[in-house]
Amino acid sequence: MLKGNFFRGLGYLGEGFRLIRQPGLRLFVIIPLVINVLLFGLLFYFLAELFAAMIAAAMGWLPDWAWLQSLDWLFWILYGVVILLMLAYGFVILANLIGAPFYGYLAELTEKHLTGQEVSTDDSWGQIVRDIPRVLWREVQKILYYLPRAIGLLIIGLIPVVNLVAAVLWFLFNCWMMALQYVDYPADNHKVSFPALRRLLGDTRLSAFGFGLPVALAAMVPVLNLVVVPAAVCGAAAYWVRENGADLKQLPS
């Protein structure tokens, strides 16, 4: 039987957007946000170059018929959608890798803010530097968890008729991965292993899917995906305090 509350899970991202405006959290939102903007610009530039090359190659393969060559606008639309999806998902993966040390500390500050504990940032920068190897390894673990399952769904998607089910499974899996991705930051702060985190989220699976759903949708929207990452981190800290994490740390709900 599925446990948790789907509608309560939906509210955590909205709470995250409110939390990123708190004075004590803004610095650790602004720094990765600046990094994300620069990263987004670089990705957009290189993918735009790839976009132009793909259009030129596609038009070169077509017969030199006037009516067919006039369909270049269709290629711009089709390849534009592909580039947009590549940009969205590529941005999220790279932004999480680069910003992981900041996001771990942002999750810690958010949790302290929610539980009423005093926040001290005297050693924050040194702690961020010391945590880099560990948080990068956590990101690698998430990628290793994601890849074989994504490949399996991709293979299912190639099978006629069955691929209709694969589309639904893809979406549900992305929602689950978004919950895993961001709740992992507060979990790591509490030294909870990645396998243990999966079990914890499984105990409140409906809440996890509720949280992951709006994050997955927002991550696909250019510009919005620039701010959804820190908001999702803060929302995940709220999830941790009020769902699984509260049981481990005896925190007030």
PDB file of C-alpha atoms in Angstrom:
ATOM      1  CA  MET A   1       0.000   0.000   0.000  1.00  0.00           C
ATOM      2  CA  LEU A   2       1.357   3.426  -0.961  1.00  0.00           C
ATOM      3  CA  LYS A   3       2.047   5.708   1.992  1.00  0.00           C
ATOM      4  CA  GLY A   4       2.415   9.455   2.263  1.00  0.00           C
ATOM      5  CA  ASN A   5       0.312  12.336   1.022  1.00  0.00           C
ATOM      6  CA  PHE A   6       0.543  13.271  -2.654  1.00  0.00           C
ATOM      7  CA  PHE A   7      -1.055  16.695  -2.197  1.00  0.00           C
ATOM      8  CA  ARG A   8       1.179  17.554   0.742  1.00  0.00           C
ATOM      9  CA  GLY A   9       4.138  16.620  -1.451  1.00  0.00           C
ATOM     10  CA  LEU A  10       2.936  19.022  -4.148  1.00  0.00           C
ATOM     11  CA  GLY A  11       3.229  21.914  -1.702  1.00  0.00           C
ATOM     12  CA  TYR A  12       6.925  21.529  -0.897  1.00  0.00           C
ATOM     13  CA  LEU A  13       8.205  23.192  -4.083  1.00  0.00           C
ATOM     14  CA  GLY A  14       5.964  26.214  -3.460  1.00  0.00           C
ATOM     15  CA  GLU A  15       7.327  26.388   0.071  1.00  0.00           C
ATOM     16  CA  GLY A  16      10.825  26.197  -1.395  1.00  0.00           C
ATOM     17  CA  PHE A  17      10.142  29.271  -3.546  1.00  0.00           C
ATOM     18  CA  ARG A  18       9.065  31.141  -0.414  1.00  0.00           C
ATOM     19  CA  LEU A  19      12.112  30.010   1.537  1.00  0.00           C
ATOM     20  CA  ILE A  20      14.699  31.163  -1.017  1.00  0.00           C
ATOM     21  CA  ARG A  21      13.616  34.746  -0.276  1.00  0.00           C
ATOM     22  CA  GLN A  22      14.620  34.476   3.381  1.00  0.00           C
ATOM     23  CA  PRO A  23      17.558  36.814   4.266  1.00  0.00           C
ATOM     24  CA  GLY A  24      19.629  34.057   5.866  1.00  0.00           C
ATOM     25  CA  LEU A  25      19.356  31.835   2.772  1.00  0.00           C
ATOM     26  CA  ARG A  26      19.720  34.332  -0.070  1.00  0.00           C
ATOM     27  CA  LEU A  27      23.520  34.233  -0.335  1.00  0.00           C
ATOM     28  CA  PHE A  28      23.554  30.494  -0.958  1.00  0.00           C
ATOM     29  CA  VAL A  29      20.795  30.936  -3.535  1.00  0.00           C
ATOM     30  CA  ILE A  30      22.451  33.827  -5.398  1.00  0.00           C
ATOM     31  CA  ILE A  31      25.910  32.234  -5.776  1.00  0.00           C
ATOM     32  CA  PRO A  32      24.762  29.006  -7.501  1.00  0.00           C
ATOM     33  CA  LEU A  33      22.179  31.049  -9.425  1.00  0.00           C
ATOM     34  CA  VAL A  34      24.963  33.182 -10.938  1.00  0.00           C
ATOM     35  CA  ILE A  35      26.864  29.992 -11.783  1.00  0.00           C
ATOM     36  CA  ASN A  36      23.712  28.547 -13.348  1.00  0.00           C
ATOM     37  CA  VAL A  37      23.147  31.637 -15.516  1.00  0.00           C
ATOM     38  CA  LEU A  38      26.725  31.454 -16.838  1.00  0.00           C
ATOM     39  CA  LEU A  39      26.372  27.719 -17.408  1.00  0.00           C
ATOM     40  CA  PHE A  40      23.025  28.182 -19.160  1.00  0.00           C
ATOM     41  CA  GLY A  41      24.573  30.807 -21.462  1.00  0.00           C
ATOM     42  CA  LEU A  42      27.472  28.526 -22.414  1.00  0.00           C
ATOM     43  CA  LEU A  43      25.169  25.566 -23.046  1.00  0.00           C
ATOM     44  CA  PHE A  44      22.861  27.739 -25.135  1.00  0.00           C
ATOM     45  CA  TYR A  45      25.798  28.984 -27.233  1.00  0.00           C
ATOM     46  CA  PHE A  46      27.240  25.535 -27.956  1.00  0.00           C
ATOM     47  CA  LEU A  47      23.846  23.962 -28.598  1.00  0.00           C
ATOM     48  CA  ALA A  48      22.954  26.833 -30.936  1.00  0.00           C
ATOM     49  CA  GLU A  49      26.093  26.024 -32.931  1.00  0.00           C
ATOM     50  CA  LEU A  50      25.064  22.361 -32.955  1.00  0.00           C
ATOM     51  CA  PHE A  51      21.558  23.414 -33.995  1.00  0.00           C
ATOM     52  CA  ALA A  52      22.855  25.309 -37.058  1.00  0.00           C
ATOM     53  CA  ALA A  53      25.085  22.367 -38.055  1.00  0.00           C
ATOM     54  CA  MET A  54      22.172  19.912 -37.745  1.00  0.00           C
ATOM     55  CA  ILE A  55      19.964  22.103 -39.953  1.00  0.00           C
ATOM     56  CA  ALA A  56      22.675  22.439 -42.602  1.00  0.00           C
ATOM     57  CA  ALA A  57      23.351  18.680 -42.587  1.00  0.00           C
ATOM     58  CA  ALA A  58      19.655  17.779 -42.792  1.00  0.00           C
ATOM     59  CA  MET A  59      19.059  20.144 -45.712  1.00  0.00           C
ATOM     60  CA  GLY A  60      22.159  18.783 -47.465  1.00  0.00           C
ATOM     61  CA  TRP A  61      20.813  15.221 -47.331  1.00  0.00           C
ATOM     62  CA  LEU A  62      17.531  16.186 -49.011  1.00  0.00           C
ATOM     63  CA  PRO A  63      17.099  16.165 -52.823  1.00  0.00           C
ATOM     64  CA  ASP A  64      17.501  19.573 -54.422  1.00  0.00           C
ATOM     65  CA  TRP A  65      13.772  20.008 -54.973  1.00  0.00           C
ATOM     66  CA  ALA A  66      12.432  23.515 -54.449  1.00  0.00           C
ATOM     67  CA  TRP A  67       9.319  22.446 -52.531  1.00  0.00           C
ATOM     68  CA  LEU A  68      11.347  20.149 -50.271  1.00  0.00           C
ATOM     69  CA  GLN A  69      14.039  22.714 -49.606  1.00  0.00           C
ATOM     70  CA  SER A  70      11.305  25.175 -48.649  1.00  0.00           C
ATOM     71  CA  LEU A  71      10.487  22.960 -45.658  1.00  0.00           C
ATOM     72  CA  ASP A  72      13.581  24.122 -43.807  1.00  0.00           C
ATOM     73  CA  TRP A  73      11.246  25.862 -41.287  1.00  0.00           C
ATOM     74  CA  LEU A  74       9.941  22.422 -40.271  1.00  0.00           C
ATOM     75  CA  PHE A  75      13.484  21.275 -39.497  1.00  0.00           C
ATOM     76  CA  TRP A  76      14.018  24.404 -37.410  1.00  0.00           C
ATOM     77  CA  ILE A  77      10.955  23.515 -35.345  1.00  0.00           C
ATOM     78  CA  LEU A  78      11.804  19.817 -34.934  1.00  0.00           C
ATOM     79  CA  TYR A  79      15.452  20.342 -34.106  1.00  0.00           C
ATOM     80  CA  GLY A  80      14.495  23.302 -31.936  1.00  0.00           C
ATOM     81  CA  VAL A  81      12.406  21.007 -29.729  1.00  0.00           C
ATOM     82  CA  VAL A  82      15.285  18.511 -29.515  1.00  0.00           C
ATOM     83  CA  ILE A  83      17.751  21.247 -28.571  1.00  0.00           C
ATOM     84  CA  LEU A  84      15.329  22.625 -25.993  1.00  0.00           C
ATOM     85  CA  LEU A  85      15.032  19.242 -24.281  1.00  0.00           C
ATOM     86  CA  MET A  86      18.795  18.698 -24.426  1.00  0.00           C
ATOM     87  CA  LEU A  87      19.327  22.143 -22.937  1.00  0.00           C
ATOM     88  CA  ALA A  88      16.807  21.579 -20.148  1.00  0.00           C
ATOM     89  CA  TYR A  89      18.024  18.169 -19.006  1.00  0.00           C
ATOM     90  CA  GLY A  90      21.701  18.888 -19.686  1.00  0.00           C
ATOM     91  CA  PHE A  91      21.428  22.066 -17.652  1.00  0.00           C
ATOM     92  CA  VAL A  92      19.838  20.304 -14.671  1.00  0.00           C
ATOM     93  CA  ILE A  93      22.522  17.590 -14.582  1.00  0.00           C
ATOM     94  CA  LEU A  94      25.442  20.021 -14.882  1.00  0.00           C
ATOM     95  CA  ALA A  95      23.914  22.552 -12.492  1.00  0.00           C
ATOM     96  CA  ASN A  96      23.531  19.865  -9.835  1.00  0.00           C
ATOM     97  CA  LEU A  97      27.122  18.700 -10.291  1.00  0.00           C
ATOM     98  CA  ILE A  98      28.595  22.190 -10.085  1.00  0.00           C
ATOM     99  CA  GLY A  99      26.296  23.545  -7.388  1.00  0.00           C
ATOM    100  CA  ALA A 100      26.161  20.431  -5.190  1.00  0.00           C
ATOM    101  CA  PRO A 101      28.468  21.821  -2.425  1.00  0.00           C
ATOM    102  CA  PHE A 102      26.352  24.985  -2.194  1.00  0.00           C
ATOM    103  CA  TYR A 103      23.091  23.067  -2.284  1.00  0.00           C
ATOM    104  CA  GLY A 104      24.146  20.819   0.574  1.00  0.00           C
ATOM    105  CA  TYR A 105      24.836  23.823   2.756  1.00  0.00           C
ATOM    106  CA  LEU A 106      21.651  25.571   1.571  1.00  0.00           C
ATOM    107  CA  ALA A 107      19.684  22.486   2.655  1.00  0.00           C
ATOM    108  CA  GLU A 108      21.372  22.640   6.069  1.00  0.00           C
ATOM    109  CA  LEU A 109      20.571  26.346   6.526  1.00  0.00           C
ATOM    110  CA  THR A 110      16.979  25.767   5.427  1.00  0.00           C
ATOM    111  CA  GLU A 111      16.526  22.928   7.885  1.00  0.00           C
ATOM    112  CA  LYS A 112      17.888  25.061  10.724  1.00  0.00           C
ATOM    113  CA  HIS A 113      15.569  27.881   9.693  1.00  0.00           C
ATOM    114  CA  LEU A 114      12.546  25.576   9.717  1.00  0.00           C
ATOM    115  CA  THR A 115      13.358  23.985  13.067  1.00  0.00           C
ATOM    116  CA  GLY A 116      14.179  27.264  14.816  1.00  0.00           C
ATOM    117  CA  GLN A 117      17.822  26.409  15.463  1.00  0.00           C
ATOM    118  CA  GLU A 118      20.419  29.177  15.484  1.00  0.00           C
ATOM    119  CA  VAL A 119      22.340  29.410  12.213  1.00  0.00           C
ATOM    120  CA  SER A 120      26.106  29.976  12.380  1.00  0.00           C
ATOM    121  CA  THR A 121      28.020  30.407   9.116  1.00  0.00           C
ATOM    122  CA  ASP A 122      31.481  31.109  10.577  1.00  0.00           C
ATOM    123  CA  ASP A 123      33.015  28.030   8.984  1.00  0.00           C
ATOM    124  CA  SER A 124      30.643  27.760   6.012  1.00  0.00           C
ATOM    125  CA  TRP A 125      33.155  28.350   3.228  1.00  0.00           C
ATOM    126  CA  GLY A 126      35.732  25.970   4.657  1.00  0.00           C
ATOM    127  CA  GLN A 127      33.030  23.370   5.189  1.00  0.00           C
ATOM    128  CA  ILE A 128      31.842  23.753   1.600  1.00  0.00           C
ATOM    129  CA  VAL A 129      35.380  23.154   0.275  1.00  0.00           C
ATOM    130  CA  ARG A 130      35.886  20.121   2.527  1.00  0.00           C
ATOM    131  CA  ASP A 131      32.571  18.632   1.434  1.00  0.00           C
ATOM    132  CA  ILE A 132      33.263  18.830  -2.324  1.00  0.00           C
ATOM    133  CA  PRO A 133      34.645  15.257  -2.780  1.00  0.00           C
ATOM    134  CA  ARG A 134      31.811  13.711  -0.772  1.00  0.00           C
ATOM    135  CA  VAL A 135      28.973  15.607  -2.449  1.00  0.00           C
ATOM    136  CA  LEU A 136      30.385  14.936  -5.912  1.00  0.00           C
ATOM    137  CA  TRP A 137      30.467  11.232  -5.099  1.00  0.00           C
ATOM    138  CA  ARG A 138      26.820  11.446  -4.075  1.00  0.00           C
ATOM    139  CA  GLU A 139      26.005  13.003  -7.444  1.00  0.00           C
ATOM    140  CA  VAL A 140      27.859  10.171  -9.194  1.00  0.00           C
ATOM    141  CA  GLN A 141      25.835   7.620  -7.207  1.00  0.00           C
ATOM    142  CA  LYS A 142      22.614   9.250  -8.406  1.00  0.00           C
ATOM    143  CA  ILE A 143      23.804   9.163 -12.016  1.00  0.00           C
ATOM    144  CA  LEU A 144      24.782   5.484 -11.669  1.00  0.00           C
ATOM    145  CA  TYR A 145      21.326   4.760 -10.246  1.00  0.00           C
ATOM    146  CA  TYR A 146      19.647   6.683 -13.057  1.00  0.00           C
ATOM    147  CA  LEU A 147      21.500   5.417 -16.141  1.00  0.00           C
ATOM    148  CA  PRO A 148      20.640   1.668 -16.195  1.00  0.00           C
ATOM    149  CA  ARG A 149      16.974   2.387 -15.470  1.00  0.00           C
ATOM    150  CA  ALA A 150      16.863   5.102 -18.118  1.00  0.00           C
ATOM    151  CA  ILE A 151      18.452   2.722 -20.646  1.00  0.00           C
ATOM    152  CA  GLY A 152      15.885   0.047 -19.753  1.00  0.00           C
ATOM    153  CA  LEU A 153      13.024   2.482 -20.298  1.00  0.00           C
ATOM    154  CA  LEU A 154      14.606   3.606 -23.560  1.00  0.00           C
ATOM    155  CA  ILE A 155      14.675  -0.011 -24.804  1.00  0.00           C
ATOM    156  CA  ILE A 156      11.033  -0.489 -23.766  1.00  0.00           C
ATOM    157  CA  GLY A 157      10.196   2.688 -25.658  1.00  0.00           C
ATOM    158  CA  LEU A 158      11.445   1.113 -28.898  1.00  0.00           C
ATOM    159  CA  ILE A 159       8.898  -1.716 -28.711  1.00  0.00           C
ATOM    160  CA  PRO A 160       5.662  -0.943 -30.629  1.00  0.00           C
ATOM    161  CA  VAL A 161       2.503  -0.641 -28.492  1.00  0.00           C
ATOM    162  CA  VAL A 162       4.519  -1.203 -25.313  1.00  0.00           C
ATOM    163  CA  ASN A 163       6.126   2.197 -25.876  1.00  0.00           C
ATOM    164  CA  LEU A 164       2.793   3.805 -24.955  1.00  0.00           C
ATOM    165  CA  VAL A 165       3.268   2.487 -21.424  1.00  0.00           C
ATOM    166  CA  ALA A 166       6.931   3.505 -21.521  1.00  0.00           C
ATOM    167  CA  ALA A 167       5.971   7.164 -21.895  1.00  0.00           C
ATOM    168  CA  VAL A 168       4.018   7.035 -18.637  1.00  0.00           C
ATOM    169  CA  LEU A 169       6.821   5.123 -16.911  1.00  0.00           C
ATOM    170  CA  TRP A 170       9.343   7.724 -18.103  1.00  0.00           C
ATOM    171  CA  PHE A 171       7.351  10.527 -16.543  1.00  0.00           C
ATOM    172  CA  LEU A 172       6.841   8.698 -13.236  1.00  0.00           C
ATOM    173  CA  PHE A 173      10.519   7.781 -13.127  1.00  0.00           C
ATOM    174  CA  ASN A 174      11.531  11.411 -13.705  1.00  0.00           C
ATOM    175  CA  CYS A 175       9.282  12.500 -10.827  1.00  0.00           C
ATOM    176  CA  TRP A 176      10.866   9.872  -8.587  1.00  0.00           C
ATOM    177  CA  MET A 177      14.372  10.914  -9.643  1.00  0.00           C
ATOM    178  CA  MET A 178      13.668  14.581  -8.894  1.00  0.00           C
ATOM    179  CA  ALA A 179      12.586  13.647  -5.372  1.00  0.00           C
ATOM    180  CA  LEU A 180      15.701  11.501  -4.930  1.00  0.00           C
ATOM    181  CA  GLN A 181      17.934  14.196  -6.404  1.00  0.00           C
ATOM    182  CA  TYR A 182      16.928  16.977  -4.049  1.00  0.00           C
ATOM    183  CA  VAL A 183      15.970  15.177  -0.827  1.00  0.00           C
ATOM    184  CA  ASP A 184      19.440  13.649  -1.055  1.00  0.00           C
ATOM    185  CA  TYR A 185      20.969  16.995   0.019  1.00  0.00           C
ATOM    186  CA  PRO A 186      19.438  17.064   3.513  1.00  0.00           C
ATOM    187  CA  ALA A 187      19.829  13.287   3.754  1.00  0.00           C
ATOM    188  CA  ASP A 188      23.549  13.593   3.045  1.00  0.00           C
ATOM    189  CA  ASN A 189      23.847  16.266   5.719  1.00  0.00           C
ATOM    190  CA  HIS A 190      22.537  13.671   8.182  1.00  0.00           C
ATOM    191  CA  LYS A 191      24.972  11.026   6.875  1.00  0.00           C
ATOM    192  CA  VAL A 192      22.132   8.911   5.485  1.00  0.00           C
ATOM    193  CA  SER A 193      23.439   6.682   2.700  1.00  0.00           C
ATOM    194  CA  PHE A 194      21.914   6.824  -0.764  1.00  0.00           C
ATOM    195  CA  PRO A 195      20.412   3.285  -0.514  1.00  0.00           C
ATOM    196  CA  ALA A 196      18.913   4.214   2.882  1.00  0.00           C
ATOM    197  CA  LEU A 197      17.464   7.382   1.356  1.00  0.00           C
ATOM    198  CA  ARG A 198      15.720   5.341  -1.330  1.00  0.00           C
ATOM    199  CA  ARG A 199      14.117   3.217   1.370  1.00  0.00           C
ATOM    200  CA  LEU A 200      13.057   6.294   3.335  1.00  0.00           C
ATOM    201  CA  LEU A 201      11.419   7.883   0.297  1.00  0.00           C
ATOM    202  CA  GLY A 202       9.794   4.560  -0.483  1.00  0.00           C
ATOM    203  CA  ASP A 203       8.101   4.724   2.933  1.00  0.00           C
ATOM    204  CA  THR A 204       6.355   7.961   1.857  1.00  0.00           C
ATOM    205  CA  ARG A 205       6.190   7.276  -1.864  1.00  0.00           C
ATOM    206  CA  LEU A 206       3.062   9.343  -2.515  1.00  0.00           C
ATOM    207  CA  SER A 207       4.643  12.403  -0.900  1.00  0.00           C
ATOM    208  CA  ALA A 208       7.817  11.797  -2.912  1.00  0.00           C
ATOM    209  CA  PHE A 209       5.932  11.672  -6.211  1.00  0.00           C
ATOM    210  CA  GLY A 210       3.961  14.753  -5.210  1.00  0.00           C
ATOM    211  CA  PHE A 211       7.190  16.661  -4.590  1.00  0.00           C
ATOM    212  CA  GLY A 212       8.953  15.366  -7.704  1.00  0.00           C
ATOM    213  CA  LEU A 213       6.065  16.116 -10.094  1.00  0.00           C
ATOM    214  CA  PRO A 214       6.200  19.959 -10.129  1.00  0.00           C
ATOM    215  CA  VAL A 215      10.012  19.906  -9.971  1.00  0.00           C
ATOM    216  CA  ALA A 216      10.180  17.669 -13.060  1.00  0.00           C
ATOM    217  CA  LEU A 217       7.773  19.938 -14.959  1.00  0.00           C
ATOM    218  CA  ALA A 218       9.549  23.159 -13.941  1.00  0.00           C
ATOM    219  CA  ALA A 219      12.958  21.730 -14.904  1.00  0.00           C
ATOM    220  CA  MET A 220      11.785  21.510 -18.518  1.00  0.00           C
ATOM    221  CA  VAL A 221      10.934  25.221 -18.755  1.00  0.00           C
ATOM    222  CA  PRO A 222      13.882  27.433 -19.824  1.00  0.00           C
ATOM    223  CA  VAL A 223      14.640  30.350 -17.479  1.00  0.00           C
ATOM    224  CA  LEU A 224      12.355  28.860 -14.812  1.00  0.00           C
ATOM    225  CA  ASN A 225      14.858  26.021 -14.463  1.00  0.00           C
ATOM    226  CA  LEU A 226      17.427  28.606 -13.351  1.00  0.00           C
ATOM    227  CA  VAL A 227      15.578  29.232 -10.093  1.00  0.00           C
ATOM    228  CA  VAL A 228      13.799  25.926  -9.607  1.00  0.00           C
ATOM    229  CA  VAL A 229      16.998  24.177  -8.448  1.00  0.00           C
ATOM    230  CA  PRO A 230      17.582  26.216  -5.244  1.00  0.00           C
ATOM    231  CA  ALA A 231      13.819  26.291  -4.628  1.00  0.00           C
ATOM    232  CA  ALA A 232      13.726  22.484  -4.938  1.00  0.00           C
ATOM    233  CA  VAL A 233      16.643  22.199  -2.479  1.00  0.00           C
ATOM    234  CA  CYS A 234      14.777  24.326   0.088  1.00  0.00           C
ATOM    235  CA  GLY A 235      11.567  22.411  -0.588  1.00  0.00           C
ATOM    236  CA  ALA A 236      13.449  19.141  -0.111  1.00  0.00           C
ATOM    237  CA  ALA A 237      14.700  20.362   3.291  1.00  0.00           C
ATOM    238  CA  ALA A 238      11.091  21.049   4.264  1.00  0.00           C
ATOM    239  CA  TYR A 239      10.195  17.551   3.001  1.00  0.00           C
ATOM    240  CA  TRP A 240      12.988  16.089   5.136  1.00  0.00           C
ATOM    241  CA  VAL A 241      11.857  17.853   8.295  1.00  0.00           C
ATOM    242  CA  ARG A 242       8.181  16.961   7.912  1.00  0.00           C
ATOM    243  CA  GLU A 243       8.365  13.509   6.367  1.00  0.00           C
ATOM    244  CA  ASN A 244      11.114  10.893   6.790  1.00  0.00           C
ATOM    245  CA  GLY A 245      13.864  12.980   8.339  1.00  0.00           C
ATOM    246  CA  ALA A 246      11.802  13.961  11.316  1.00  0.00           C
ATOM    247  CA  ASP A 247      11.693  10.362  12.452  1.00  0.00           C
ATOM    248  CA  LEU A 248      15.494  10.121  12.407  1.00  0.00           C
ATOM    249  CA  LYS A 249      16.259  13.372  14.208  1.00  0.00           C
ATOM    250  CA  GLN A 250      13.148  13.742  16.351  1.00  0.00           C
ATOM    251  CA  LEU A 251      12.543  17.185  14.854  1.00  0.00           C
ATOM    252  CA  PRO A 252       9.234  18.999  15.354  1.00  0.00           C
ATOM    253  CA  SER A 253       6.823  18.770  12.428  1.00  0.00           C
TER     254      SER A 253
END
